[in-house]
Coordinates of N, CA and C in Angstrom, one line a residue:
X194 N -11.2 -13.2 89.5 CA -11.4 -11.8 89.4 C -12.1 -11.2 90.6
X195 N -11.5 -10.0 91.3 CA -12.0 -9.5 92.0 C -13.4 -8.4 91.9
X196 N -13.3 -7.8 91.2 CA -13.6 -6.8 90.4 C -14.7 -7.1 89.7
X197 N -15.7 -6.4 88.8 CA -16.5 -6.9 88.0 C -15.8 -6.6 86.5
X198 N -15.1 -5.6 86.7 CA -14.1 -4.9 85.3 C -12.9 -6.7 84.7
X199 N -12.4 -7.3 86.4 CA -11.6 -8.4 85.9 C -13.0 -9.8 86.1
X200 N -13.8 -10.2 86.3 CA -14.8 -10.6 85.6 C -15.4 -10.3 84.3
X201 N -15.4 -9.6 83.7 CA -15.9 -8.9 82.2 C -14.6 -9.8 81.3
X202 N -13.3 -9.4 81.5 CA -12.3 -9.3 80.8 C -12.0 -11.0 81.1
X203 N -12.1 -11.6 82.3 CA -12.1 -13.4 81.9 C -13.3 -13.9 81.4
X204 N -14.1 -13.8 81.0 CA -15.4 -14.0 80.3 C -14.9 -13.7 78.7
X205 N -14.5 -12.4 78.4 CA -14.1 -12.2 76.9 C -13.3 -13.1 77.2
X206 N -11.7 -13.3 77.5 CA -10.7 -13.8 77.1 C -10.9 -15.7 77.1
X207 N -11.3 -16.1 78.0 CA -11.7 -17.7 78.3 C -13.0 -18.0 78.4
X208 N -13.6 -17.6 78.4 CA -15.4 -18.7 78.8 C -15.6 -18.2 76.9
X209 N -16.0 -16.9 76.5 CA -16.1 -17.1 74.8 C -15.6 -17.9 74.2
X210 N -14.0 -18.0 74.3 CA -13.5 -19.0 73.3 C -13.9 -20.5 73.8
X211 N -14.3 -20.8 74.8 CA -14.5 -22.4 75.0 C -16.3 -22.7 74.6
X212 N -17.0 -21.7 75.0 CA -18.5 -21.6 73.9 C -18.0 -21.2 72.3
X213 N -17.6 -20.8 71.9 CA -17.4 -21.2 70.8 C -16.6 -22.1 70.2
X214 N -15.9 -23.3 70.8 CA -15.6 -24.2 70.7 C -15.9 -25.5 70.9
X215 N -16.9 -25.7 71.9 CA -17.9 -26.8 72.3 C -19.4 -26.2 71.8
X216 N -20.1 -24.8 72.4 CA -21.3 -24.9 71.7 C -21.5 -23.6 70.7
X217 N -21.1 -23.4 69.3 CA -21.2 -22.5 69.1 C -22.6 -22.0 68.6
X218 N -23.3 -23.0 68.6 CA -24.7 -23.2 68.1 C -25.6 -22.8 69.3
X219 N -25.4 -23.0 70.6 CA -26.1 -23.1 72.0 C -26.1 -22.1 72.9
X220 N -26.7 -21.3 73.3 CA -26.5 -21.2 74.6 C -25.9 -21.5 75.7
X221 N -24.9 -21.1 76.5 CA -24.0 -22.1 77.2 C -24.1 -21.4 78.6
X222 N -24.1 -22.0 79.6 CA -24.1 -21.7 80.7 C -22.9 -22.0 81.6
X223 N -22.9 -20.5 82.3 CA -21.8 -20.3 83.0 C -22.0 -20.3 84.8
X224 N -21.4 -20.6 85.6 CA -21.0 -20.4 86.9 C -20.0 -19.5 87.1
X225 N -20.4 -18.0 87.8 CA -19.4 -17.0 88.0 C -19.5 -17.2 89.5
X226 N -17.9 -16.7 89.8 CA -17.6 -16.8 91.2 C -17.4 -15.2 91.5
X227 N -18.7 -14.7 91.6 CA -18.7 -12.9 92.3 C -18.0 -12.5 93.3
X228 N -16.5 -12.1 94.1 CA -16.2 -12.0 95.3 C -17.4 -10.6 95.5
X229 N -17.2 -10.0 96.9 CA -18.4 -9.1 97.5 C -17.8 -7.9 96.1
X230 N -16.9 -7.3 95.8 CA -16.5 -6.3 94.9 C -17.4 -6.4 93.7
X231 N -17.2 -7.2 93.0 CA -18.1 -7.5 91.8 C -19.6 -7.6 92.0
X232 N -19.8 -8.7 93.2 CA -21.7 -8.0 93.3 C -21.8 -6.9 93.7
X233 N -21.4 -6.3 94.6 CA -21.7 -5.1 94.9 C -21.6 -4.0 93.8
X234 N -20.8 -4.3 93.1 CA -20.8 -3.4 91.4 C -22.3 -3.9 90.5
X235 N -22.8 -5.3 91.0 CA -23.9 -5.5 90.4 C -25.5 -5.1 90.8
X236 N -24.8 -4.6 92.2 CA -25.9 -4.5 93.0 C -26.7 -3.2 92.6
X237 N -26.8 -3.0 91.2 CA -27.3 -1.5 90.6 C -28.6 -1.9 89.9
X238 N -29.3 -1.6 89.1 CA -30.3 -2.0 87.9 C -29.4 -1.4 86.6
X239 N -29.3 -0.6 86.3 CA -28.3 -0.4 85.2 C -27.5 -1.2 85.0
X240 N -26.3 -1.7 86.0 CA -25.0 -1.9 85.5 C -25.4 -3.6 85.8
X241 N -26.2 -3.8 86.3 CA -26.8 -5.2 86.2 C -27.4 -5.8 84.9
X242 N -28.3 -4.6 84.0 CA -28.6 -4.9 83.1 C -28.2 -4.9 82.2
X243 N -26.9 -4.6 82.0 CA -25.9 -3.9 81.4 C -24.7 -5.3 81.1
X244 N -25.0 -5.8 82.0 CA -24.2 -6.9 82.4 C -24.6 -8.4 81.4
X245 N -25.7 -8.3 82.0 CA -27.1 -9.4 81.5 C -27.1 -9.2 79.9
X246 N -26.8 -7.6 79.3 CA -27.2 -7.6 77.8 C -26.0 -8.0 77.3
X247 N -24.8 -8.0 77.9 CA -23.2 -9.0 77.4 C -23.1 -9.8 77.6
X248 N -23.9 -10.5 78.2 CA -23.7 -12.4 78.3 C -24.7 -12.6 77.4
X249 N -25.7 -12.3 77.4 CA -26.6 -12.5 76.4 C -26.0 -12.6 74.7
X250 N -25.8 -11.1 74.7 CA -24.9 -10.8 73.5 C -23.9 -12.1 73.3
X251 N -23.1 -12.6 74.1 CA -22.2 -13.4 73.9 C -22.6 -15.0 74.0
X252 N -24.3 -15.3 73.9 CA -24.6 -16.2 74.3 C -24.5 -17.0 75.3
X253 N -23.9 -16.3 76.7 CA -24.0 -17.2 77.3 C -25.6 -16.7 78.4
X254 N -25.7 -17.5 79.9 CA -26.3 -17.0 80.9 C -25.7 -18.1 82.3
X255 N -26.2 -17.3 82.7 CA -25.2 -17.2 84.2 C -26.4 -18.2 85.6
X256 N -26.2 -19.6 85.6 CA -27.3 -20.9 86.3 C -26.8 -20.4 87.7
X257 N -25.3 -20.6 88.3 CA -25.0 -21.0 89.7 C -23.6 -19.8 89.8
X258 N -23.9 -19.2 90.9 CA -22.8 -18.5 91.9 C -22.2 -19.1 92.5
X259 N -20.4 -18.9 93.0 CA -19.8 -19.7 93.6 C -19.7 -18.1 95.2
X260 N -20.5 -18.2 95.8 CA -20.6 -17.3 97.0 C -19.6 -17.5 98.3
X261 N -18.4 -18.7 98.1 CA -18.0 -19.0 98.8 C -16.4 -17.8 99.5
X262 N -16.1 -17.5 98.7 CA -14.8 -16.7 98.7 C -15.8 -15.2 98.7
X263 N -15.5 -14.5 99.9 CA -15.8 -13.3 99.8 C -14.7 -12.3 99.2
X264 N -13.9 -12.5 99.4 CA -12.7 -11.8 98.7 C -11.8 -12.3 98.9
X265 N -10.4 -12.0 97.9 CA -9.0 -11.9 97.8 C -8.5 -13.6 98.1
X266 N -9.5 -14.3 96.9 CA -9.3 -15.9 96.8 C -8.0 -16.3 96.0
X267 N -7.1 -15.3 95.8 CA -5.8 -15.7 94.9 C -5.0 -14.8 95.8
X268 N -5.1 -14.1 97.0 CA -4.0 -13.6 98.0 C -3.1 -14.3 97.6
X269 N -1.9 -13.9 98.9 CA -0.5 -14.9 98.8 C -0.6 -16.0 100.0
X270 N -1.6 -15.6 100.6 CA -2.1 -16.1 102.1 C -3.4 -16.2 102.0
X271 N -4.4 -17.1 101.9 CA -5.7 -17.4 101.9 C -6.1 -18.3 103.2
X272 N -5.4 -19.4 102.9 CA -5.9 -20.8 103.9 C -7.4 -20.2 104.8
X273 N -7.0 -20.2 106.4 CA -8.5 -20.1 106.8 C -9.6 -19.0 106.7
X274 N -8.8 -17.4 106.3 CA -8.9 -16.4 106.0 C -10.3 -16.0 104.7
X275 N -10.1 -17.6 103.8 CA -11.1 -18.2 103.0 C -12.6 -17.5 103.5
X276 N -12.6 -18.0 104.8 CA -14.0 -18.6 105.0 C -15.1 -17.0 105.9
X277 N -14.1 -16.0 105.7 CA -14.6 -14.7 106.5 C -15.0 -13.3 105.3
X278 N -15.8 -12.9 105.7 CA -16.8 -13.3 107.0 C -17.6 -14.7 106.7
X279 N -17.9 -15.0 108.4 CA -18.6 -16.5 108.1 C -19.9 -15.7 108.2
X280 N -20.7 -17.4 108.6 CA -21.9 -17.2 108.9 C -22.4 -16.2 110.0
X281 N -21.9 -16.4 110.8 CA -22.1 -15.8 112.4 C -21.7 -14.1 112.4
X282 N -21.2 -13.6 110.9 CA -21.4 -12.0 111.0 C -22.3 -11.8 109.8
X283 N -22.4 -10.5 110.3 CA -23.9 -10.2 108.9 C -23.2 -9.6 107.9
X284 N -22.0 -9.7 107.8 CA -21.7 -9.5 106.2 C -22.0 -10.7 105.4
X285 N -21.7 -11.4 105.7 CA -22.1 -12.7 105.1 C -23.1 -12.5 104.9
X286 N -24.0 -12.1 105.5 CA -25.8 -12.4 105.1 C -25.9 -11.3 104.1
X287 N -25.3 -9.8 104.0 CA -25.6 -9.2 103.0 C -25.1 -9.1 101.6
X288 N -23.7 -10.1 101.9 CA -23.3 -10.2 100.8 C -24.0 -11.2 99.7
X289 N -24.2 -12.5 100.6 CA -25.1 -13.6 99.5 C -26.6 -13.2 99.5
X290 N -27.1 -11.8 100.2 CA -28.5 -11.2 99.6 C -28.1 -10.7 98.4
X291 N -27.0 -10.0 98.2 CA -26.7 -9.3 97.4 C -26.3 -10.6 95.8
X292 N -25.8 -11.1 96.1 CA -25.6 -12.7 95.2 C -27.3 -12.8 94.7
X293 N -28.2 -13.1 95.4 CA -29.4 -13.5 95.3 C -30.2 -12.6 94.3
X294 N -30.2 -11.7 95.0 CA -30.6 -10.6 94.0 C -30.4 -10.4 92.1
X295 N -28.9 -10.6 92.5 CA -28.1 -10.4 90.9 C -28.6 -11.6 90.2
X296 N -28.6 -13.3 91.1 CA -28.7 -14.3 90.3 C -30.1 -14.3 90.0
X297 N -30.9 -13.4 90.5 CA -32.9 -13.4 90.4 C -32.8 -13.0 88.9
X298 N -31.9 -12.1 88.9 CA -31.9 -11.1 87.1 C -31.4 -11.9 86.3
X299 N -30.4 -12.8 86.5 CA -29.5 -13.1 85.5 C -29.7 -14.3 85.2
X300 N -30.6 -15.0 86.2 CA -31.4 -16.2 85.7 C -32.4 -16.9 84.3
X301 N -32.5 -17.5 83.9 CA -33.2 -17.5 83.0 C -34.1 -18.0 83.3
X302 N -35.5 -18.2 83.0 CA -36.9 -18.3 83.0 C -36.6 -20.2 82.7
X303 N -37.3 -21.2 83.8 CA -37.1 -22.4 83.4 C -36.5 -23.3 84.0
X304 N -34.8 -22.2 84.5 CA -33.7 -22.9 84.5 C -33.4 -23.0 86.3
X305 N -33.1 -24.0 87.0 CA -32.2 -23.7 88.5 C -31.6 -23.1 88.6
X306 N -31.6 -22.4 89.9 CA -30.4 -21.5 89.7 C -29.9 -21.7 91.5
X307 N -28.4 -21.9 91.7 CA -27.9 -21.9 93.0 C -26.9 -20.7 93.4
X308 N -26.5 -21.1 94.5 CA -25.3 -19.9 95.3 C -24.8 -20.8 96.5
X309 N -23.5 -21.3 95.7 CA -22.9 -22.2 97.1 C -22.0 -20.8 98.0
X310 N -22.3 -21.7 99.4 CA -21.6 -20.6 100.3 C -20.9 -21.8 101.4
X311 N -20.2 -21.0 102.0 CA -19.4 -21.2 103.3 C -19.9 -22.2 104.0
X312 N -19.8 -23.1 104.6 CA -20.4 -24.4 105.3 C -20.0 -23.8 106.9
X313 N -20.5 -22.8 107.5 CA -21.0 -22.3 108.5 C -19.9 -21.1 108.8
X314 N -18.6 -21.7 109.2 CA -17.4 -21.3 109.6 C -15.9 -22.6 109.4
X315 N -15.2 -21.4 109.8 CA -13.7 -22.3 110.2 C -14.3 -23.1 111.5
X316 N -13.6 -24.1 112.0 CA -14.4 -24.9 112.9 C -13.6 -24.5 114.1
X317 N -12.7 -24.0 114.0 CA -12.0 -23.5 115.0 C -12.7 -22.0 115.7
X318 N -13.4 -21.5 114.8 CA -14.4 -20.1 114.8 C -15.7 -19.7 115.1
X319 N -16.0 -21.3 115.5 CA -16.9 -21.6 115.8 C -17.0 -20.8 117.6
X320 N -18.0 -20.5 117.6 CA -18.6 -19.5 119.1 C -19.6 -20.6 120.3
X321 N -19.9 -21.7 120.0 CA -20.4 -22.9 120.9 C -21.7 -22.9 119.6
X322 N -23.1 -23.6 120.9 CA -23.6 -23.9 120.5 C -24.9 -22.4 119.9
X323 N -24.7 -21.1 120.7 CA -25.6 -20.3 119.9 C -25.2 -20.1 118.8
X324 N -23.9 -20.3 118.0 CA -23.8 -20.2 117.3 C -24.0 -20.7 116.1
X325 N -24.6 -21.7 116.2 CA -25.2 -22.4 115.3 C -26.7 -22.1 115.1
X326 N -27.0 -21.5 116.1 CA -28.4 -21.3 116.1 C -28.9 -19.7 115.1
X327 N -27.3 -18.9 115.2 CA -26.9 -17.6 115.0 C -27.1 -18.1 113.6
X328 N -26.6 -18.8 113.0 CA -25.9 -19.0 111.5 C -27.2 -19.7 111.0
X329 N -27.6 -20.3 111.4 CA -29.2 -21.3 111.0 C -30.3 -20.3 110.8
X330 N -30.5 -19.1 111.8 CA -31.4 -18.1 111.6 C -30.9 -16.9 110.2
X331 N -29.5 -16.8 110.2 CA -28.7 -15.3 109.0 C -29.6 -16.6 107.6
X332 N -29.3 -17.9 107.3 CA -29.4 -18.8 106.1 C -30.8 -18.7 106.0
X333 N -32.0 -19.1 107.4 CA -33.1 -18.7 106.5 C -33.4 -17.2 105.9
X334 N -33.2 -16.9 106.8 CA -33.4 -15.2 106.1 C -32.9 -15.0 104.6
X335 N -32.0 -15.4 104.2 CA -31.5 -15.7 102.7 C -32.8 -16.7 102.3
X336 N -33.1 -18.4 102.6 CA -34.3 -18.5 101.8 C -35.7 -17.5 101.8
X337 N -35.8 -16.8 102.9 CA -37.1 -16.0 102.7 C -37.1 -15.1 101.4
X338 N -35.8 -14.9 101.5 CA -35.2 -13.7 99.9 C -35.6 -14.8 98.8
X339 N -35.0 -15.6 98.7 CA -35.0 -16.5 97.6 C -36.7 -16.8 97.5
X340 N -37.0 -17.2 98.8 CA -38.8 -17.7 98.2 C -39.1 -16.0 97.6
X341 N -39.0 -14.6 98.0 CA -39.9 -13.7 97.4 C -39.4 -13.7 95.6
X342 N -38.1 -14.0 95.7 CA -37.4 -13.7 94.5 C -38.6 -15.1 93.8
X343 N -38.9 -16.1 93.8 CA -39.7 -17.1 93.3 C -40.8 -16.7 93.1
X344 N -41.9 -16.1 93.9 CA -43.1 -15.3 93.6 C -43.1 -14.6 92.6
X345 N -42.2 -13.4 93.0 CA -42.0 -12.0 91.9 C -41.5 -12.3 90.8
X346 N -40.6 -13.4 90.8 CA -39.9 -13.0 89.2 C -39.8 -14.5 88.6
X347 N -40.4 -15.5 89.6 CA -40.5 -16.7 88.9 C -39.0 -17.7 88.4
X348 N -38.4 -16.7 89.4 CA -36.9 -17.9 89.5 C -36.5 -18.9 90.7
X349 N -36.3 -20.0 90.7 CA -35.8 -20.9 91.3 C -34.7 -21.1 91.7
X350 N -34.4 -20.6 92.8 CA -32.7 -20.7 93.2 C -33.0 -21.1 95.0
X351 N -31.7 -21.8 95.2 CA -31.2 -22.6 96.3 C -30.5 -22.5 96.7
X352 N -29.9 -22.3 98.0 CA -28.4 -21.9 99.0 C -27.7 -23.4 99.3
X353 N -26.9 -23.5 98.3 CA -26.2 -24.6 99.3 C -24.8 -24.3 99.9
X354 N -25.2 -25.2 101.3 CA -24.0 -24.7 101.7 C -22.7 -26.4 101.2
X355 N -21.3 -25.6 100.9 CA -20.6 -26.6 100.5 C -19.6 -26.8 101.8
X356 N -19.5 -28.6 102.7 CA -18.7 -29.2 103.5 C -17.4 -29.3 102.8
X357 N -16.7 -28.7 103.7 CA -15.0 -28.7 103.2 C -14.4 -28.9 104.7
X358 N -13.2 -29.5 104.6 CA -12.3 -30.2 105.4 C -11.6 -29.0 106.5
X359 N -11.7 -28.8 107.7 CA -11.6 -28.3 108.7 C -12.9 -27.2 109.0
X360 N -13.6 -27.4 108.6 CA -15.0 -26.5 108.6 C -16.6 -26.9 110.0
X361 N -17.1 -26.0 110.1 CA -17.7 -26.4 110.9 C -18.9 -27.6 110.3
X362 N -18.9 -27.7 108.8 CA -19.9 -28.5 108.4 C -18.7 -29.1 107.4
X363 N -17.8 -30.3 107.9 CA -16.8 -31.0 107.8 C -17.0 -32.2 106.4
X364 N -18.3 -32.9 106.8 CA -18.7 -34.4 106.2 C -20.2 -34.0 105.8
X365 N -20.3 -35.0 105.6 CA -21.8 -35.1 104.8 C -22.7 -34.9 106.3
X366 N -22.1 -36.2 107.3 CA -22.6 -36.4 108.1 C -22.5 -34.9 108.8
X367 N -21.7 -34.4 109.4 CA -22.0 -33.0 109.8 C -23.1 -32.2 109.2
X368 N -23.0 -32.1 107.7 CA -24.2 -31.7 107.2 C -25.6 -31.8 107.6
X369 N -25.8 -33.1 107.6 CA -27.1 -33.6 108.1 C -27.9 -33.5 109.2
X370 N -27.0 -33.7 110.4 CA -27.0 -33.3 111.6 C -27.8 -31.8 111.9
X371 N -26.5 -31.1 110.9 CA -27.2 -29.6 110.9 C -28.2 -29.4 110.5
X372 N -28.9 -29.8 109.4 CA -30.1 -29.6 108.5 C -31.3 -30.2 109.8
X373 N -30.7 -31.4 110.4 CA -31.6 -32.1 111.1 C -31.9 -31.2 112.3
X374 N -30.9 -30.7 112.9 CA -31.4 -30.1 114.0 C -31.4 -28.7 114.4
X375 N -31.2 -27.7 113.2 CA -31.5 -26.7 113.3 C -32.4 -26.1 111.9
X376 N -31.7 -26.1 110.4 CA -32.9 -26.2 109.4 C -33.6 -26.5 108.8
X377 N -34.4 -27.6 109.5 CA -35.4 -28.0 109.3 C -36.6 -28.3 110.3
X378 N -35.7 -27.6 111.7 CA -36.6 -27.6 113.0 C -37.7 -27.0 112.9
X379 N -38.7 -27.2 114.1 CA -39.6 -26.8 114.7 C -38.9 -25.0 114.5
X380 N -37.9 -24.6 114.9 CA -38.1 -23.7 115.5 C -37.5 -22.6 114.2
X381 N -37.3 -23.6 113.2 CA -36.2 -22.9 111.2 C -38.0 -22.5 110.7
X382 N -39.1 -23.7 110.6 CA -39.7 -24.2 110.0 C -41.1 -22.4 110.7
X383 N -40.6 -22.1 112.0 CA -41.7 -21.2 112.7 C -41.1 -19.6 112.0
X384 N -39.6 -19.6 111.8 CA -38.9 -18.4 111.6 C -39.4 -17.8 109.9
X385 N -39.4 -18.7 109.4 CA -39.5 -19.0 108.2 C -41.1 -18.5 108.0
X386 N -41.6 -19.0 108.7 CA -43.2 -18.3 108.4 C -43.6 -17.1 108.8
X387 N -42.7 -17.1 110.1 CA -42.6 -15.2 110.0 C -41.9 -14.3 109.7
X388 N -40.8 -14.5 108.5 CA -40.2 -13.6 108.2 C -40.7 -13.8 106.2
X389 N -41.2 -14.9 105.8 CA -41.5 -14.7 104.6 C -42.8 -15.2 104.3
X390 N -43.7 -15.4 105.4 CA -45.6 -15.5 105.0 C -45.5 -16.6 104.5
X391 N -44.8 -17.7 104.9 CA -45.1 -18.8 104.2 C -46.3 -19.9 105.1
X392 N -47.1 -20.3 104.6 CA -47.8 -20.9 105.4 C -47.2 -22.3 106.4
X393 N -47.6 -22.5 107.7 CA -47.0 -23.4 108.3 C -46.7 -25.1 107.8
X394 N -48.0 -25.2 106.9 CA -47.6 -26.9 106.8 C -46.8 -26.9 105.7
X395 N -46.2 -25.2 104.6 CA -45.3 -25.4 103.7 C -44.2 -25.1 104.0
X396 N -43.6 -24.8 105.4 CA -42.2 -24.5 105.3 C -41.3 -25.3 105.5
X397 N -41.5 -26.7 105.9 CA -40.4 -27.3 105.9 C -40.0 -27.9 104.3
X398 N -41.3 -27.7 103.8 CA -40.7 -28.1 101.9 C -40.5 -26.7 101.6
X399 N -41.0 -26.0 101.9 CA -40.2 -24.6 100.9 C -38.5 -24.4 101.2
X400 N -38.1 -24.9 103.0 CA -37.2 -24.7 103.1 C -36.1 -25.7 102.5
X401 N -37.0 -27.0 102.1 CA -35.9 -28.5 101.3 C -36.0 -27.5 99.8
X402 N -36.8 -26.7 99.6 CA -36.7 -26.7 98.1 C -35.3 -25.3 98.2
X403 N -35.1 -24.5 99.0 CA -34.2 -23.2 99.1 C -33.2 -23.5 99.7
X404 N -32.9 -24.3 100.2 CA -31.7 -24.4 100.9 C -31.0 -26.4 100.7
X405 N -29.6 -26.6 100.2 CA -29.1 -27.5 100.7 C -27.8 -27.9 100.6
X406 N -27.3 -28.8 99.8 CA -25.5 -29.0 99.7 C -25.3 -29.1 98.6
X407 N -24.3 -28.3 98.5 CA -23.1 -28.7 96.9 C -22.0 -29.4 98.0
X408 N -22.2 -31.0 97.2 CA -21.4 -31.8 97.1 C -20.1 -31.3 96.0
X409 N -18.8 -31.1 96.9 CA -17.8 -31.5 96.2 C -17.2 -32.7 96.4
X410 N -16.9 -33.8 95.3 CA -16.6 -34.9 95.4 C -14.9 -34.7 95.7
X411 N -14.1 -33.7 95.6 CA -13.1 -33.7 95.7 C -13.0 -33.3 97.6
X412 N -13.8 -32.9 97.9 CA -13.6 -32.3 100.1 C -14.2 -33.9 100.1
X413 N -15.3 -34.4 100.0 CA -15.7 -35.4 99.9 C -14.7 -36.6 100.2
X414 N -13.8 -36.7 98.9 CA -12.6 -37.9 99.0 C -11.6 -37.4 99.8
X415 N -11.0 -36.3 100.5 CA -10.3 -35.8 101.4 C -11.0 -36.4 102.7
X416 N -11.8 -36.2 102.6 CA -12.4 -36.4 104.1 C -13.0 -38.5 103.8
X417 N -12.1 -38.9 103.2 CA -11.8 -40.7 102.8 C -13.5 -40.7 103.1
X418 N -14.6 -39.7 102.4 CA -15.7 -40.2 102.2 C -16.2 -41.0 100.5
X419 N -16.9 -42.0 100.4 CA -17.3 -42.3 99.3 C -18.5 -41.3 98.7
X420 N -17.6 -40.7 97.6 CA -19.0 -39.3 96.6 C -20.5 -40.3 96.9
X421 N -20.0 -41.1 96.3 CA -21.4 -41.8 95.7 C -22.1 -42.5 96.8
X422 N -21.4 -42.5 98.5 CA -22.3 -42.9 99.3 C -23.2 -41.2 100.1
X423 N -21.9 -40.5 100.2 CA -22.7 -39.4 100.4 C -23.9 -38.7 99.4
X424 N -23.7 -39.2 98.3 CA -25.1 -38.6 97.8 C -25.9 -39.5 98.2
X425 N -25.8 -40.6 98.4 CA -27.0 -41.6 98.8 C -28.0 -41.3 99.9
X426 N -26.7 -40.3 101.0 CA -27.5 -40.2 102.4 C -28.1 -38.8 102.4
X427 N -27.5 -37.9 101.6 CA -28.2 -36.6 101.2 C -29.3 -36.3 100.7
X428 N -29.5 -37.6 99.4 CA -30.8 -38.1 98.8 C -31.8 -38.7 100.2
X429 N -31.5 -39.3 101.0 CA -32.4 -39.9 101.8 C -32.9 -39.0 103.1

């Protein structure tokens, strides 16, 4: 669903009936995939809270955003189209502020809460090497959002970015690389203290605790990686 009207209306029609089918006793937790149309519908206090008192109502609440697809993810034509805007324009940065924000409310008190996004760019879209340096500085600026959202409202949420097959963050190993040489640098680790007051000997843990990877085991076996060794080196 593009829309927050066609999110409303797949939530009544399919996510209700499968909580009341597995937990009708429980609480049940959902992962919505917001394109920019539907946050930006959320991007209100009213119609956000408005939102929050129908999932509620319906018992459910809303842990992880899928921030990956900014729009028009059931086109007739998607393929690389997927991945824009990337990291390297600022829509991207305003749109998963705007993700952040909505999952700050809709979070529950207790619970993790994530927003997988774009694994940099199409790798073909790639602009050299400032570019990475471009896309490493838009992502902390999203954890500085996410640590204020932690202070103020006592929610815990994390950016991961998810590696998919022709991407600029391809494998696990490309992942790591990145984390290694630009967000978790000297120079992620200095940005980070001056854009969100975080003290210097805590930012390279504030930044492991707000930022990392959603493993899909399915790009994962595409790319003839073993799931279960790539978590091993993610863990390490």
């Amino acid at each position: 669903g593009e829309t927050l009207l066609a999110v409303r209306a797949l939530l009544q029609r399919h996510v209700v009936a499968v909580k009341q089918a597995v937990a009708p006793e429980q609480a049940f937790g959902v992962g919505l995939r917001l394109a920019a149309a539907a946050a930006d519908s959320l991007d209100d206090a009213a119609e956000l809270a408005r939102f929050k008192s129908e999932l509620e109502a319906d018992g459910l609440y809303c842990f992880t955003l899928n921030g990956f697809p900014y729009g028009a993810f059931h086109a007739t034509r998607v393929k690389e189209r997927v991945y824009l805007p990337d990291w390297q324009a600022p829509e991207r940065l305003r749109y998963t502020q705007v993700l952040a924000r909505v999952l700050g409310e809709l979070l529950p008190l207790g619970v993790n809460g994530s927003i997988s996004t774009v694994p940099g760019c199409f790798k073909p879209n790639l602009n050299g090497p400032e570019s990475e340096r471009v896309m490493a500085a838009a992502m902390i600026d999203v954890v500085a959002m996410l640590v204020d959202i932690a202070r103020g409202r006592g929610r815990h949420i994390a950016l991961a970015l998810e590696p998919e097959p022709e991407c600029f963050l391809e494998t696990t190993d490309d992942a790591l690389k990145f984390f290694e040489a630009h967000l978790f640098s000297r120079e992620a680790r200095q940005r980070l203290v001056d854009v969100a007051d975080v003290e210097p000997a805590d930012a390279e843990r504030t930044l492991r605790r707000h930022i990392g990877v959603c493993l899909d085991t399915c790009h994962a076996s595409v790319e003839f990686e073993s799931p279960l060794e790539a978590w091993r080196k993610l863990q390490a």
